[in-house]
Coordinates of C-alpha atoms and ligand atoms in Angstrom, one line a residue:
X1359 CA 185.1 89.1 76.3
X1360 CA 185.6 91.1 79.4
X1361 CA 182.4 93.8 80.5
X1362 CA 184.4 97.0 81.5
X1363 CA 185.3 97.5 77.7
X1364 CA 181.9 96.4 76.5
X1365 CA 180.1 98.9 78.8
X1366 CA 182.1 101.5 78.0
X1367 CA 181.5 100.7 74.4
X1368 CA 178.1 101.7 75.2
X1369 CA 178.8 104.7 76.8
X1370 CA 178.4 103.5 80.1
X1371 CA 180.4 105.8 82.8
X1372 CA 181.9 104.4 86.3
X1373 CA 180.1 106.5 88.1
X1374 CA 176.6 105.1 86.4
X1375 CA 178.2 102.0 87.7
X1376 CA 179.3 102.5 91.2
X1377 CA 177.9 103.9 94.2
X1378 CA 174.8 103.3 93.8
X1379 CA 172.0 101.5 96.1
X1380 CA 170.7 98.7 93.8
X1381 CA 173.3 95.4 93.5
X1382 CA 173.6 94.1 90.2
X1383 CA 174.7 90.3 90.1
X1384 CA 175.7 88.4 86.9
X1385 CA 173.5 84.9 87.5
X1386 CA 176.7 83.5 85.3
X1387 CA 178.6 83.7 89.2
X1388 CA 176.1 85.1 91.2
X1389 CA 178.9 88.0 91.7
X1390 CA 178.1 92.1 92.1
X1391 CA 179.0 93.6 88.5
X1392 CA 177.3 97.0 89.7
X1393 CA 175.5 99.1 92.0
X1394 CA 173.3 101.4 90.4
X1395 CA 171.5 104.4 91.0
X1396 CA 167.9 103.9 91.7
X1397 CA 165.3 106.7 90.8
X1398 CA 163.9 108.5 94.0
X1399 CA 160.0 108.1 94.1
X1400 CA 160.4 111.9 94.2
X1401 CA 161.2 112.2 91.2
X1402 CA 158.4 110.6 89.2
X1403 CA 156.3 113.8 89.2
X1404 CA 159.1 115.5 87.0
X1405 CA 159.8 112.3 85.2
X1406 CA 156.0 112.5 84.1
X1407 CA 156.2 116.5 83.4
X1408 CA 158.7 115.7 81.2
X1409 CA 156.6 113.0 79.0
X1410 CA 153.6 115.0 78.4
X1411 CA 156.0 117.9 77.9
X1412 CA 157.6 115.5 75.1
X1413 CA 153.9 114.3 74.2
X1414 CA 152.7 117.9 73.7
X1415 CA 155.6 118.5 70.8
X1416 CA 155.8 114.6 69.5
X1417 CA 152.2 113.9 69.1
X1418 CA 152.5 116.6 65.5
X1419 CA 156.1 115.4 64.2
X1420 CA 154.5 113.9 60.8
X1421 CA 154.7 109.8 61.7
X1422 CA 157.3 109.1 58.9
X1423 CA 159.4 111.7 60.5
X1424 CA 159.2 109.7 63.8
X1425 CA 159.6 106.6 61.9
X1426 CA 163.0 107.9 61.1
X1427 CA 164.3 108.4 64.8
X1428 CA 163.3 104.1 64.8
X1429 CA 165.4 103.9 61.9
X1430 CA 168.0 105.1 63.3
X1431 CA 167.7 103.1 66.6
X1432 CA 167.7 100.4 64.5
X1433 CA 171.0 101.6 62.5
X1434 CA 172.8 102.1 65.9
X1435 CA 171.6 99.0 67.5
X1436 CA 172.9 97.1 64.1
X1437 CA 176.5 98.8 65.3
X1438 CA 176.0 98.0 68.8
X1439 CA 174.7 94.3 68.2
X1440 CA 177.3 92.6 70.1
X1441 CA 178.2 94.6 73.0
X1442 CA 175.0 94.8 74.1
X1443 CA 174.0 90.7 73.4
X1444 CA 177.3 90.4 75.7
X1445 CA 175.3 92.6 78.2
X1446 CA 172.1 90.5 78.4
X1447 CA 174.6 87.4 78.7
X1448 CA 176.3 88.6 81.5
X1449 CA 173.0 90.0 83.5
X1450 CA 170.3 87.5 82.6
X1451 CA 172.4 84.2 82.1
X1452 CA 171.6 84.1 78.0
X1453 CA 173.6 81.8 76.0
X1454 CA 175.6 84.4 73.3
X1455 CA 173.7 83.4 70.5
X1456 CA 170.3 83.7 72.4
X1457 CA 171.6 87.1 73.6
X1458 CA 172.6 88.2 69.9
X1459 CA 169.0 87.3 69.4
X1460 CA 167.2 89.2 71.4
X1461 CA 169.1 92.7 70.2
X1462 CA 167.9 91.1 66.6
X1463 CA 164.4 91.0 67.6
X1464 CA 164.6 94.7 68.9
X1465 CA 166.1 95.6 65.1
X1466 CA 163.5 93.7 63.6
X1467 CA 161.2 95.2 65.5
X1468 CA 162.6 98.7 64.4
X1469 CA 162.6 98.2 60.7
X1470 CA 158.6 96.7 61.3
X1471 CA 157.7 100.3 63.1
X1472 CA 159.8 102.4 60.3
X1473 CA 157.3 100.7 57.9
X1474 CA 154.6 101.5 60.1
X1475 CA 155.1 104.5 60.0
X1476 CA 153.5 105.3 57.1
X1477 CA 150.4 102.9 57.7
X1478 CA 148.9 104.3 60.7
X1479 CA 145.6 104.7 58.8
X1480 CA 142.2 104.7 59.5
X1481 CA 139.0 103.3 57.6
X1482 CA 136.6 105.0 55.2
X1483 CA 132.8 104.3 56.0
X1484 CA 129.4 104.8 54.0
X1485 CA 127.6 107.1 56.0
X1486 CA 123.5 106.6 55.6
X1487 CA 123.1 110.4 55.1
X1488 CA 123.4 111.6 51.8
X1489 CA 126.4 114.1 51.4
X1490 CA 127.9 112.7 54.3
X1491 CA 131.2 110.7 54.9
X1492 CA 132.7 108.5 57.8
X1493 CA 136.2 108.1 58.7
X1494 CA 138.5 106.9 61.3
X1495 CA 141.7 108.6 62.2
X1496 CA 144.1 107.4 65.0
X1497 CA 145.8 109.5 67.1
X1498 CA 148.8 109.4 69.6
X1499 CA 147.6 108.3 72.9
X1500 CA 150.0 109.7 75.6
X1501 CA 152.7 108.5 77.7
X1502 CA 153.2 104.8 77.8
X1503 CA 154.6 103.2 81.1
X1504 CA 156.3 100.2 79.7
X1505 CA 157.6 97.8 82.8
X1506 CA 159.2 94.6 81.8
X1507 CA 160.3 91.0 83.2
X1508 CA 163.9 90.0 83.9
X1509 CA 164.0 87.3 81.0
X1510 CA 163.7 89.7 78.0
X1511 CA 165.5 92.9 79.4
X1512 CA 165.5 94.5 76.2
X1513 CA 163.6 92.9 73.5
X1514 CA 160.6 93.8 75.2
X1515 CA 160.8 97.4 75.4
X1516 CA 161.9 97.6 72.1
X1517 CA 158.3 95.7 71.4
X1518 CA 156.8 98.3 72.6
X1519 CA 158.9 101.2 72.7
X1520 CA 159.4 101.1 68.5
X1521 CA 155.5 100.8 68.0
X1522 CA 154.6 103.8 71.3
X1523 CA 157.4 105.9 69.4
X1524 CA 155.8 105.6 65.9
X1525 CA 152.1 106.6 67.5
X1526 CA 153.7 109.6 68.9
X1527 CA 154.0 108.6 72.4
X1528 CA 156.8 109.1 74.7
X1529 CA 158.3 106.1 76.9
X1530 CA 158.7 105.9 80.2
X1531 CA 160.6 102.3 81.0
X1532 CA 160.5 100.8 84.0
X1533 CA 162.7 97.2 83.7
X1534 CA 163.2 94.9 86.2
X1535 CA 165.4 95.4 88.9
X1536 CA 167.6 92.2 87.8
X1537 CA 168.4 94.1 84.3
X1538 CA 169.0 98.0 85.1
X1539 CA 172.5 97.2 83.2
X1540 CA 170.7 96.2 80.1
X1541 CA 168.5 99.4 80.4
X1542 CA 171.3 101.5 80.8
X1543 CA 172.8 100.1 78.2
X1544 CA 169.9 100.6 75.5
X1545 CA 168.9 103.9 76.5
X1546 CA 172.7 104.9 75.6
X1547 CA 171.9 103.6 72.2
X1548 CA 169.4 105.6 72.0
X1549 CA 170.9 108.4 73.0
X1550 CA 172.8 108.0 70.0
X1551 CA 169.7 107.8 67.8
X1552 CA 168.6 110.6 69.1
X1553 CA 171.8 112.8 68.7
X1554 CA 171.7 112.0 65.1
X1555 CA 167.9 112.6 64.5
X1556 CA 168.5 116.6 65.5
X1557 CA 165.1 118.0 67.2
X1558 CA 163.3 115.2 69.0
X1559 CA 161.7 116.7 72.6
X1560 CA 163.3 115.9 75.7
X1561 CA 161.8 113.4 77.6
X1562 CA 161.1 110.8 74.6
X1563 CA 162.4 108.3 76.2
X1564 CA 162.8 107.8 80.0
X1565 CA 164.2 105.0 81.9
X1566 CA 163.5 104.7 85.8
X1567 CA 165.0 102.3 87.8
X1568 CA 163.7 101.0 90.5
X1569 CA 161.2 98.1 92.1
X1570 CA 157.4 97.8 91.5
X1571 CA 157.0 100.4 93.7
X1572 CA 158.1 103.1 91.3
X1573 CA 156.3 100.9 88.4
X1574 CA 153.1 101.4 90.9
X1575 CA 153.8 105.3 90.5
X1576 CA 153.2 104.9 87.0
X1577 CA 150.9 102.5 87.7
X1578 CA 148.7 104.8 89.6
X1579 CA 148.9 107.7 87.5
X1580 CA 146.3 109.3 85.3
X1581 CA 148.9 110.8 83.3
X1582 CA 150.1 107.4 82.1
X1583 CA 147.0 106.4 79.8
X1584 CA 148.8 103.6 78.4
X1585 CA 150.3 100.6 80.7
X1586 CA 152.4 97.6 79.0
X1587 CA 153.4 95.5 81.6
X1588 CA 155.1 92.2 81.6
X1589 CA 155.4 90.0 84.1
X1590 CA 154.3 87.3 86.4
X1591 CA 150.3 86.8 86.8
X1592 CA 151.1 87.4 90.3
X1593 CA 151.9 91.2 89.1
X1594 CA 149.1 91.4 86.5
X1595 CA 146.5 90.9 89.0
X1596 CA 147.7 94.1 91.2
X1597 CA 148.6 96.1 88.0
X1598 CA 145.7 95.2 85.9
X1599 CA 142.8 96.1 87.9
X1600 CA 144.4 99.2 89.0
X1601 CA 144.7 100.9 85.5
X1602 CA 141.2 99.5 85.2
X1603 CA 140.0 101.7 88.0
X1604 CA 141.3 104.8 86.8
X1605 CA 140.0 103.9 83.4
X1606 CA 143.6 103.7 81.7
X1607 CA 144.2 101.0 78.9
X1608 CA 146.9 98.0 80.1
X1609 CA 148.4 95.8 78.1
X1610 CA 149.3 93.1 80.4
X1611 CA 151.9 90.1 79.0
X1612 CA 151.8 87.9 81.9
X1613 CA 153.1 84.0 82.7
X1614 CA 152.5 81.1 80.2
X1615 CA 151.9 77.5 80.7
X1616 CA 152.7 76.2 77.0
X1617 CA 152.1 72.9 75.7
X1618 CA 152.6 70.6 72.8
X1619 CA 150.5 68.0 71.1
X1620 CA 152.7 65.1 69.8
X1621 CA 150.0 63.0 67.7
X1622 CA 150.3 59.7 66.2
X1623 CA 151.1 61.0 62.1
X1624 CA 154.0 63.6 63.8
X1625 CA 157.4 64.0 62.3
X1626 CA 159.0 62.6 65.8
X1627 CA 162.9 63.8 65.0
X1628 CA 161.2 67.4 63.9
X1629 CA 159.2 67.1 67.2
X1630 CA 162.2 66.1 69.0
X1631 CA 164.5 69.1 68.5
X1632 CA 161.4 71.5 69.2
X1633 CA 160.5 70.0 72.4
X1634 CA 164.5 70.2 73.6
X1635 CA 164.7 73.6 72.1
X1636 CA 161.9 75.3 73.5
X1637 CA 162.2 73.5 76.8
X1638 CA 165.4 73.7 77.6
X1639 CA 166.5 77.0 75.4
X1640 CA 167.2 79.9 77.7
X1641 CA 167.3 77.7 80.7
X1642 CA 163.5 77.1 80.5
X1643 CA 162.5 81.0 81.6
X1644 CA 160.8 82.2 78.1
X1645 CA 157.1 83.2 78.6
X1646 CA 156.6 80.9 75.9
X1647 CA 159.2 77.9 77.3
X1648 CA 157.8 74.6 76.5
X1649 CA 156.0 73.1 79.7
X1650 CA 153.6 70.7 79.2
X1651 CA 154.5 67.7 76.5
X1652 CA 150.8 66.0 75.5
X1653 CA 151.6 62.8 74.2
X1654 CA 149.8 60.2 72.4
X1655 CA 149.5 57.1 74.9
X1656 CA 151.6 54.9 71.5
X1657 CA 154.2 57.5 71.3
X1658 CA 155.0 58.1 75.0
X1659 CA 157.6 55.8 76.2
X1660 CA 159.5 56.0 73.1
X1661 CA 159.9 59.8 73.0
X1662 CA 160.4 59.9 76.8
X1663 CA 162.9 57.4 76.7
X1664 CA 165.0 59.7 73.6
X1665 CA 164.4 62.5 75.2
X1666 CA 165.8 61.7 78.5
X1667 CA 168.7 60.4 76.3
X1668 CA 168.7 64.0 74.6
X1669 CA 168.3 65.7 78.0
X1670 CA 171.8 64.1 79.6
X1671 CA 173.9 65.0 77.0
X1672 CA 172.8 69.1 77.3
X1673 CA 176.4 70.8 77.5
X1674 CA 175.1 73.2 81.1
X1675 CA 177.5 75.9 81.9
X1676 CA 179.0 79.0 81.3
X1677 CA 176.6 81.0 79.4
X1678 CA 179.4 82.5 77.4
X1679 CA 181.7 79.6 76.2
X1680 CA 181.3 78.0 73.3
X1681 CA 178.6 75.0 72.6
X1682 CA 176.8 75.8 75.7
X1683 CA 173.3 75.5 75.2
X1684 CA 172.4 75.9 78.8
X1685 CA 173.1 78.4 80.9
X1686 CA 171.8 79.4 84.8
X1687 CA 168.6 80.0 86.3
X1688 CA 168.1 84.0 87.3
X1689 CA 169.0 83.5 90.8
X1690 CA 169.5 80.7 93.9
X1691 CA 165.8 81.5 94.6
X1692 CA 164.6 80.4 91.1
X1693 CA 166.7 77.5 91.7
X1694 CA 164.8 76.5 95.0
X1695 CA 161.3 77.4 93.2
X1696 CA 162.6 74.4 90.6
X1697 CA 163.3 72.0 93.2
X1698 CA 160.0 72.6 95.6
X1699 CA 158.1 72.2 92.1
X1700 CA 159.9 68.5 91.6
X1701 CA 159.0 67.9 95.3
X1702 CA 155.4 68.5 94.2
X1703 CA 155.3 66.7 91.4
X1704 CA 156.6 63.5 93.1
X1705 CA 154.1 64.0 95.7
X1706 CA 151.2 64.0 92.9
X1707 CA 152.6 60.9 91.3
X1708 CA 155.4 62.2 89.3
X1709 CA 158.6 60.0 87.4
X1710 CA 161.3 62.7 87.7
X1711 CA 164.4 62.3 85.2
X1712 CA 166.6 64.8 85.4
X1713 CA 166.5 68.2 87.3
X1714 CA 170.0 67.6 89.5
X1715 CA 171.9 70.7 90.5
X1716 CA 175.1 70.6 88.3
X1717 CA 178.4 72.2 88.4
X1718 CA 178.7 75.1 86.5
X1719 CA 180.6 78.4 87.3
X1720 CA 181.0 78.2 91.3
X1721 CA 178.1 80.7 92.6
X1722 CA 175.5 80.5 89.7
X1723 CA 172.1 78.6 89.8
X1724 CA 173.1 75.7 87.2
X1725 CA 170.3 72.8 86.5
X1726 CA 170.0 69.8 84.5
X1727 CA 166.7 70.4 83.2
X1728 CA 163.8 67.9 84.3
X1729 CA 161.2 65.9 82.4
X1730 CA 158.7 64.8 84.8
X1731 CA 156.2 62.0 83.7
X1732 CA 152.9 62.8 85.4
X1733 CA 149.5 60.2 85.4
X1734 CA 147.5 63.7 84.9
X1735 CA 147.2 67.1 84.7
X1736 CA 148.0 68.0 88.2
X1737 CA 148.1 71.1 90.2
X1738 CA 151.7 71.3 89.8
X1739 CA 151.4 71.2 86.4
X1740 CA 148.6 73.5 85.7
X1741 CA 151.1 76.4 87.4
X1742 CA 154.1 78.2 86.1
X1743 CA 157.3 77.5 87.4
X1744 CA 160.1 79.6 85.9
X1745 CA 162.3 76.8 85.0
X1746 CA 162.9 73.9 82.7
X1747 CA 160.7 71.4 83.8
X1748 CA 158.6 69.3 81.2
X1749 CA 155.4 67.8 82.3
X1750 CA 154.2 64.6 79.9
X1751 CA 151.4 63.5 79.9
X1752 CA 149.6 61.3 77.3
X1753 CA 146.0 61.2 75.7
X1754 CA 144.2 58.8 73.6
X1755 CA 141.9 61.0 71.3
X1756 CA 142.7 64.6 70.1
X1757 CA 139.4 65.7 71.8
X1758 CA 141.1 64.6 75.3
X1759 CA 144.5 66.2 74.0
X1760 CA 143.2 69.8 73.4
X1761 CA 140.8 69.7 76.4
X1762 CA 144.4 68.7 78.3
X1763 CA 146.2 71.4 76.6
X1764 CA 143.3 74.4 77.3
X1765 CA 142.5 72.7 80.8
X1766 CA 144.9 75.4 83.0
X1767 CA 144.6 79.3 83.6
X1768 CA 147.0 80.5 81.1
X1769 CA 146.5 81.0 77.3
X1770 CA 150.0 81.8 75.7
X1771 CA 151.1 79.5 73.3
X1772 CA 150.7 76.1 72.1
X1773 CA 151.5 73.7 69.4
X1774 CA 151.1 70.6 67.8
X1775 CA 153.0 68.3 65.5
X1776 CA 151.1 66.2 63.1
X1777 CA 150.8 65.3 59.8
X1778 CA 147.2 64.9 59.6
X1779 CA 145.9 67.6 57.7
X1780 CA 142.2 67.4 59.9
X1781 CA 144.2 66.9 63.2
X1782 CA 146.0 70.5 62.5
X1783 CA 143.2 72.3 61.5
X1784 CA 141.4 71.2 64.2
X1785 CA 143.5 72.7 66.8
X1786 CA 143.8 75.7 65.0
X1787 CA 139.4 76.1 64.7
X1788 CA 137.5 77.6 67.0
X1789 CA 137.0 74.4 69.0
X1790 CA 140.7 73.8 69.7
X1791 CA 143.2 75.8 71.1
X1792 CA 142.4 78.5 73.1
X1793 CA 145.7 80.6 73.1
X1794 CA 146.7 83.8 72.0
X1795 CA 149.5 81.7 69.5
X1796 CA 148.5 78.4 68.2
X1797 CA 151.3 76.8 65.6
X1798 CA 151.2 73.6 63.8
X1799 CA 154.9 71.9 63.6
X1800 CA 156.5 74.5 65.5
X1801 CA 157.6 74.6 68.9
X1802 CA 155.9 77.4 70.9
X1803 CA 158.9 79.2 72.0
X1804 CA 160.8 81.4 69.2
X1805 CA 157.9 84.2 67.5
X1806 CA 158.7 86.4 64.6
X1807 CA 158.2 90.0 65.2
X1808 CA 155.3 90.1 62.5
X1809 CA 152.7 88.7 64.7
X1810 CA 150.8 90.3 67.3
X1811 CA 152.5 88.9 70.3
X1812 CA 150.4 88.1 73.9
X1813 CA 147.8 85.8 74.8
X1814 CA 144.4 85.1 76.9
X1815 CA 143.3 84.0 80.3
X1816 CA 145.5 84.3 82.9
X1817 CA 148.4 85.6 80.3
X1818 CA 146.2 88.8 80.3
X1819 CA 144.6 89.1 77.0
X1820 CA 147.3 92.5 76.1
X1821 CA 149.4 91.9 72.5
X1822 CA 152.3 93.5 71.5
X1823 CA 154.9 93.7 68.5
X1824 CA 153.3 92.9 64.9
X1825 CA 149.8 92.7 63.2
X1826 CA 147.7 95.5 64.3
X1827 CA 148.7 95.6 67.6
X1828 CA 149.7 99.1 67.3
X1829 CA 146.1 100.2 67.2
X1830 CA 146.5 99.5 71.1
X1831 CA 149.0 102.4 71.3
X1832 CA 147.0 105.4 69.8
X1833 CA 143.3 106.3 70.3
X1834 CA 140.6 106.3 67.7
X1835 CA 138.4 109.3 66.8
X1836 CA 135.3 108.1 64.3
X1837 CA 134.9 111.5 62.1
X1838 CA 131.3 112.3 60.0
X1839 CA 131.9 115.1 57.9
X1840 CA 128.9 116.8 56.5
X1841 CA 129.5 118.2 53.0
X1842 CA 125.7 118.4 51.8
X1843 CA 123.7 122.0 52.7
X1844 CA 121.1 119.7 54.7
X1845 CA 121.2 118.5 58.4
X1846 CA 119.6 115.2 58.3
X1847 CA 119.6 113.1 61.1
X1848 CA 120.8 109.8 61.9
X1849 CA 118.4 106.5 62.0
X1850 CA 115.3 109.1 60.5
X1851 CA 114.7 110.9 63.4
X1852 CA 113.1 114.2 63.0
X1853 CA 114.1 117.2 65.0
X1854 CA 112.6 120.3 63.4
X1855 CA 112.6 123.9 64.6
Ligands
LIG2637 P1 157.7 89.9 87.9 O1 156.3 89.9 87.9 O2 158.4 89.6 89.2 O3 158.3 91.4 87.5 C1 158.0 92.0 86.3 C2 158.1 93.5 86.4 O4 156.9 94.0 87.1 C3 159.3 94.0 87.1 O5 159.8 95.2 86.5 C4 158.8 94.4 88.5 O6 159.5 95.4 89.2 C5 157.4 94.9 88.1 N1 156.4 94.8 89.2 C6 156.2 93.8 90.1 N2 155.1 94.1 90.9 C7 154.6 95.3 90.5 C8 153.6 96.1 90.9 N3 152.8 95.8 92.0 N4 153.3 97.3 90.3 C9 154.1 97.7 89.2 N5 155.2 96.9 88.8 C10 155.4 95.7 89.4 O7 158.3 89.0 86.8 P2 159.7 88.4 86.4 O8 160.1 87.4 87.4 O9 160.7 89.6 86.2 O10 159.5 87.7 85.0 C11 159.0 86.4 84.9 C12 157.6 86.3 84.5 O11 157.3 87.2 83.4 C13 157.1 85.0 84.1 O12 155.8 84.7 84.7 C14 157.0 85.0 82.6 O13 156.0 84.1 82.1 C15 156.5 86.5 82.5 N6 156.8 87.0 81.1 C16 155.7 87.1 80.3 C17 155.9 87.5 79.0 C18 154.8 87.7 78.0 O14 155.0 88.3 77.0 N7 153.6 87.1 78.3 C19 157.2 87.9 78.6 C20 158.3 87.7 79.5 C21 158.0 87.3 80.7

């Protein structure tokens, strides 16, 4: 598939395109595909005027009614599927089925908001007064500043931009500058949403593009009460305390360092293909990528030594062609990150099999992912390095295993495969895992939409997507309504005059 066609597809004009002073380069070849127009900083105090403008009029559209403009995002990004899958291939290296996937996650995400919709509901509470009653109601919050990571340039906003939408909030998106294209791309399909919904406000839905310095305008700003921002923990600790100190509400998705627990009763061929998937899938730069294999001391040299075996057979190239299952790293940089991280993990006492530069398509960052066989949980291992690299080590009791698998700063996801009913629950009680998503005979990469998505410590503590997590995106107001002819007070206290 050629991209001129597909970009025009998506309404995508030359001069969008060209020109501009921000180079896009396809990690498939390392080549320029665009040079786009970055926002001016002098622009954000319109961009903002133009959200609370769109917040003033969205915030009383009935939320079914708003539900309906997600419907039809979904409807148009069901058309649109595999032009813009072909888009996140070409700009963030996705194999074609991984990139079809994440525009699936943005419909499901859709048809989970159109639902939601009509649930936005509050409790009912006994009040202690007679002739009294409590309720809650939930209101639209305000603008919501959503900036996102390179590695889901689309899926993510759709997270939050589906659920902020419902709430009656506008958007204001702020992607990574290594995926304008993909922005570009979506916010033309929902242009055509919007074109078919009639009488939504101007402003709805804003995309700026630019570096963290225009995500720091909206950062910074009072009128943004609501910050989703996903990134590195390296961003979340600039981001986070500054929405804290203008007392806004973040909700910060930051780096993961994900492990899983092989024990002795595990299904090993199940446990097999989950480690290689979420490991190696999407060239090892998921949030939730497999990191850290915790193996029991009986099972380790086996499941090394077929894993290895797994690992050199991985067809590595061309993101686009048939069978490939994987394709490049982001960029040459991410590349040398890899290779300074193998250095480090020889230097603490590391086996490294794997992790060679390969040939793939001449000027892209292609890797043979690396398992690295560590005598403990080292400092190298207790960080994040964006790439396929799996740390094993092995444990002897499951008391040593989940201390291993909470013992670093992160708190994303985590797994274990067992078939020991006590061993399973265990990790799932309040003594074992200590992450924001904790599965049992399931890799940690992969989530369904119907979960609340995010995780603790160092990931940030924010969730997005399913569950309740749109309670995050509206504000609470606790109502007593007095129907009695009486004006009793609270807890007995007396007050008369
Ligand atoms: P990054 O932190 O370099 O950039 C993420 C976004 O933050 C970009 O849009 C960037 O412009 C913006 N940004 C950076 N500094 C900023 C600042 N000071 N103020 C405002 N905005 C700023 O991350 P990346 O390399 O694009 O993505 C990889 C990282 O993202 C990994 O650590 C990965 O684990 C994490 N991630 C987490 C999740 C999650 O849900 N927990 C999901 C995807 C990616």
């Amino acid at each position: 598939m050629t991209i001129e066609p597909v970009l025009t597809a998506l309404d995508l004009t030359s001069d969008q395109l060209s020109g501009g002073d921000l180079s896009v380069t396809s990690p498939i070849d390392g080549r320029e595909i665009a040079q786009v127009h970055q926002t001016p900083a002098s622009e954000m105090g319109a961009v903002l005027d133009r959200a609370e403008a769109a917040f003033h009029a969205w915030r009383t559209v009935p939320a079914p009614r708003r539900g309906e403009l997600v419907r039809l995002l979904g409807e148009e990004l069901r058309a649109a599927k595999d032009e813009l899958g072909a888009v996140v291939t070409l700009e963030a290296g996705k194999i074609t089925s991984e990139g079809l996937g994440e525009v699936q996650e943005m419909i499901d995400i859709c048809d989970f908001a159109v639902g939601l919709s009509r649930q936005l509901y509050g409790l009912t509470i006994a009040s202690e007064r007679p002739g009294h009653r409590m309720m809650e109601t939930w209101h639209p919050l305000g603008p919501t500043a959503v900036i996102t990571a390179f590695n889901f340039p689309v899926a993510v906003w759709s997270w939050n931009a589906a659920l902020a939408l419902v709430c009656g909030n506008p958007v204001i998106w702020k992607p990574s500058e290594k995926s304008p294209l993909t922005a570009m791309a979506t916010m033309a399909i929902f242009n055509r949403a919007l074109a078919r919904f009639g009488d939504a406000p101007e402003g709805l839905a804003q995309l700026v593009i630019g570096g963290a310095d225009l995500g720091d305008a909206l950062v910074s700003s009072p009128r943004v009460p609501l910050v989703s921002a996903t990134g590195s923990t390296r961003m979340g600790r600039i981001v986070g305390p500054k929405v804290a100190e203008r007392f806004g509400r973040s909700i910060l998705e930051l780096g993961g360092n994900n492990a899983m627990i092989v024990a002795p009763s595990a299904d090993l061929d199940m446990a097999l293909r989950a480690i290689v998937f979420s490991a190696v899938g999407t060239a090892g730069q998921r949030c939730t990528s497999l990191r850290r294999l915790i193996v029991h001391e009986s099972l380790r040299e086996g499941l090394v030594a077929n894993l290895a075996r797994a690992y050199a057979s991985l067809p590595i190239g061309d993101p686009r062609a048939e069978g490939t299952l994987v394709g490049p790293l982001i960029d040459k940089e991410a590349l040398a990150r890899m290779q300074a991280a193998l250095e480090q993990a020889r230097a603490e006492g590391g086996t490294v099999h794997g992790g060679e530069v390969v040939e793939g398509v001449a000027g892209g960052a292609y890797v043979r992912p690396a398992i690295v066989e560590m005598p403990a949980q080292s400092d190298i291992v207790r960080a994040e390095t964006f790439a396929p690299i799996l740390y094993v080590i092995s444990y002897d009791r499951l008391d040593q295993a989940i201390a291993l698998q909470n013992g670093v700063p992160q708190g994303l996801s985590s797994c274990i495969f067992t078939r020991d009913l006590r061993e399973a629950e265990t990790f799932l009680s309040a003594a074992g895992s200590d992450c924001g998503i904790s599965n049992v005979n399931i890799g940690p990469s992969g989530a369904e939409i119907g979960g609340a998505f995010g995780g603790e410590k160092e990931t940030g503590g924010g969730r997005e997507s399913g569950s309740d997590a749109w309670k995050a995106y509206m504000r609470r107001a606790t109502n007593t309504i007095n129907y009695s002819d009486a004006l009793p007070l609270a807890q007995g206290v007396r007050f008369d005059i």
